[in-house]
């Protein structure tokens, strides 16, 4: 079953895939698009899509280069694939901590940072932990709620 709306074009599907998953090769992206029902996707099609979307290849937490969107113009639609990578979210009155499965923290931090929010000063993502600094520690609970909402975690 296609995870995307049937009328979504291939560029939007590719962008959404890059927002939700890490890819190390264009062929991995091509295969995932084919799996989602986009027929006859060639490597050159993927190359053109990546160029049009402003995608760059950057090192992840393990130093492995992955394709990453460099310009964001729309909010990310977080699916269950991201929420499934999160073990828990909590705070200690000073910082919100998001514990993830190994290797997922960089992507989670990026998803939190994509759109500025009045409650969030910034994030730091390691291998399996994201630390989110609130703009005001007296509003740490509200900051935690924003983080949960951005990651599709029910309150």
Tab-separated table of C-alpha atoms in Angstrom:
chain	number	residue	atom	x	y	z
A	1	UNK	CA	0.000	0.000	0.000
A	2	UNK	CA	1.306	3.451	-0.919
A	3	UNK	CA	2.096	5.459	2.223
A	4	UNK	CA	1.583	8.744	0.399
A	5	UNK	CA	-1.542	10.355	-1.013
A	6	UNK	CA	-2.230	8.947	-4.499
A	7	UNK	CA	-2.102	12.383	-6.124
A	8	UNK	CA	1.257	13.286	-4.596
A	9	UNK	CA	3.891	13.847	-7.273
A	10	UNK	CA	7.215	12.066	-7.254
A	11	UNK	CA	9.152	15.159	-6.087
A	12	UNK	CA	6.908	15.526	-3.032
A	13	UNK	CA	7.210	11.798	-2.337
A	14	UNK	CA	10.989	11.970	-2.598
A	15	UNK	CA	11.101	14.972	-0.274
A	16	UNK	CA	8.928	13.227	2.273
A	17	UNK	CA	11.093	10.109	2.130
A	18	UNK	CA	14.195	12.203	2.791
A	19	UNK	CA	12.463	13.866	5.742
A	20	UNK	CA	11.590	10.515	7.283
A	21	UNK	CA	14.523	8.239	6.475
A	22	UNK	CA	18.267	8.250	5.830
A	23	UNK	CA	19.553	7.081	2.456
A	24	UNK	CA	23.174	6.436	1.493
A	25	UNK	CA	22.670	5.840	-2.242
A	26	UNK	CA	20.469	7.154	-5.015
A	27	UNK	CA	19.550	3.568	-5.798
A	28	UNK	CA	18.124	3.161	-2.272
A	29	UNK	CA	15.915	6.211	-2.908
A	30	UNK	CA	14.969	4.906	-6.362
A	31	UNK	CA	14.014	1.510	-4.952
A	32	UNK	CA	11.921	3.051	-2.159
A	33	UNK	CA	10.036	5.212	-4.696
A	34	UNK	CA	9.364	2.098	-6.802
A	35	UNK	CA	8.173	0.276	-3.654
A	36	UNK	CA	5.741	3.138	-3.098
A	37	UNK	CA	4.217	2.714	-6.535
A	38	UNK	CA	6.162	5.169	-8.660
A	39	UNK	CA	6.942	3.064	-11.722
A	40	UNK	CA	9.866	3.461	-14.117
A	41	UNK	CA	12.034	5.554	-11.769
A	42	UNK	CA	15.561	5.715	-13.166
A	43	UNK	CA	18.749	6.738	-11.406
A	44	UNK	CA	18.873	9.887	-13.556
A	45	UNK	CA	15.321	10.753	-12.442
A	46	UNK	CA	16.413	10.464	-8.812
A	47	UNK	CA	19.509	12.567	-9.529
A	48	UNK	CA	17.361	15.337	-11.060
A	49	UNK	CA	14.913	15.161	-8.128
A	50	UNK	CA	17.723	15.478	-5.581
A	51	UNK	CA	19.163	18.467	-7.439
A	52	UNK	CA	15.766	20.175	-7.674
A	53	UNK	CA	15.065	19.575	-3.965
A	54	UNK	CA	18.414	21.027	-2.887
A	55	UNK	CA	19.672	17.760	-1.423
A	56	UNK	CA	23.250	17.364	-0.198
A	57	UNK	CA	25.168	14.339	1.021
A	58	UNK	CA	26.366	14.915	4.592
A	59	UNK	CA	27.926	12.688	7.271
A	60	UNK	CA	25.545	11.227	9.850
A	61	UNK	CA	26.407	10.391	13.485
A	62	UNK	CA	28.488	7.417	12.304
A	63	UNK	CA	30.375	9.426	9.695
A	64	UNK	CA	28.489	7.664	6.883
A	65	UNK	CA	27.330	10.085	4.189
A	66	UNK	CA	23.562	10.289	3.745
A	67	UNK	CA	21.304	12.395	1.542
A	68	UNK	CA	19.805	15.348	3.412
A	69	UNK	CA	17.484	18.196	2.457
A	70	UNK	CA	19.326	21.503	2.832
A	71	UNK	CA	16.386	23.867	2.395
A	72	UNK	CA	13.052	23.472	4.137
A	73	UNK	CA	10.002	25.414	3.019
A	74	UNK	CA	7.223	23.320	4.526
A	75	UNK	CA	6.675	21.712	7.916
A	76	UNK	CA	7.582	18.056	8.132
A	77	UNK	CA	4.726	15.606	8.275
A	78	UNK	CA	5.975	13.167	10.868
A	79	UNK	CA	4.828	9.607	10.372
A	80	UNK	CA	4.884	6.636	12.660
A	81	UNK	CA	8.322	5.662	11.332
A	82	UNK	CA	9.866	8.536	13.312
A	83	UNK	CA	7.782	7.979	16.436
A	84	UNK	CA	8.869	4.340	16.409
A	85	UNK	CA	12.498	5.457	16.804
A	86	UNK	CA	11.807	7.241	20.104
A	87	UNK	CA	12.150	5.417	23.403
A	88	UNK	CA	11.022	8.254	25.686
A	89	UNK	CA	10.831	12.026	26.141
A	90	UNK	CA	11.337	13.666	29.537
A	91	UNK	CA	12.867	16.745	31.166
A	92	UNK	CA	14.807	17.663	34.299
A	93	UNK	CA	13.530	21.241	34.763
A	94	UNK	CA	16.446	22.504	32.647
A	95	UNK	CA	16.473	20.556	29.357
A	96	UNK	CA	14.119	18.243	27.452
A	97	UNK	CA	15.722	14.880	26.651
A	98	UNK	CA	14.587	12.670	23.777
A	99	UNK	CA	16.026	9.158	23.988
A	100	UNK	CA	16.074	7.404	20.598
A	101	UNK	CA	17.225	4.126	19.146
A	102	UNK	CA	20.943	4.214	18.225
A	103	UNK	CA	21.638	6.326	15.152
A	104	UNK	CA	18.305	8.178	15.155
A	105	UNK	CA	19.088	11.226	17.279
A	106	UNK	CA	20.488	13.396	14.455
A	107	UNK	CA	17.334	12.986	12.371
A	108	UNK	CA	15.086	13.584	15.382
A	109	UNK	CA	17.019	16.759	16.280
A	110	UNK	CA	16.687	17.968	12.694
A	111	UNK	CA	12.939	17.369	12.715
A	112	UNK	CA	12.605	19.410	15.901
A	113	UNK	CA	14.748	22.247	14.481
A	114	UNK	CA	13.220	22.505	10.993
A	115	UNK	CA	10.679	25.172	11.932
A	116	UNK	CA	11.589	27.719	14.657
A	117	UNK	CA	9.292	27.689	17.690
A	118	UNK	CA	8.944	30.243	20.483
A	119	UNK	CA	9.451	27.559	23.151
A	120	UNK	CA	12.676	26.084	21.693
A	121	UNK	CA	16.108	27.707	21.849
A	122	UNK	CA	17.865	24.853	20.031
A	123	UNK	CA	18.779	21.182	19.967
A	124	UNK	CA	21.868	19.014	20.196
A	125	UNK	CA	21.657	15.527	18.700
A	126	UNK	CA	24.128	12.771	19.457
A	127	UNK	CA	23.827	9.099	18.590
A	128	UNK	CA	20.811	8.104	20.683
A	129	UNK	CA	20.024	11.248	22.682
A	130	UNK	CA	18.659	14.667	21.737
A	131	UNK	CA	18.849	17.530	24.203
A	132	UNK	CA	16.382	20.353	23.575
A	133	UNK	CA	17.083	23.681	25.269
A	134	UNK	CA	13.922	25.640	26.082
A	135	UNK	CA	13.953	29.410	25.592
A	136	UNK	CA	12.663	29.761	29.155
A	137	UNK	CA	13.237	27.029	31.759
A	138	UNK	CA	10.129	28.159	33.641
A	139	UNK	CA	8.178	26.917	30.575
A	140	UNK	CA	9.925	23.531	30.286
A	141	UNK	CA	6.585	21.652	30.304
A	142	UNK	CA	5.368	23.635	27.287
A	143	UNK	CA	8.677	23.015	25.522
A	144	UNK	CA	8.325	19.284	26.131
A	145	UNK	CA	4.782	19.363	24.687
A	146	UNK	CA	6.060	21.126	21.533
A	147	UNK	CA	8.784	18.499	21.109
A	148	UNK	CA	6.260	15.676	21.493
A	149	UNK	CA	3.903	17.299	18.988
A	150	UNK	CA	6.709	17.758	16.434
A	151	UNK	CA	7.612	14.083	16.715
A	152	UNK	CA	4.062	12.737	16.593
A	153	UNK	CA	4.141	11.484	20.181
A	154	UNK	CA	0.798	11.691	21.997
A	155	UNK	CA	0.772	13.736	25.196
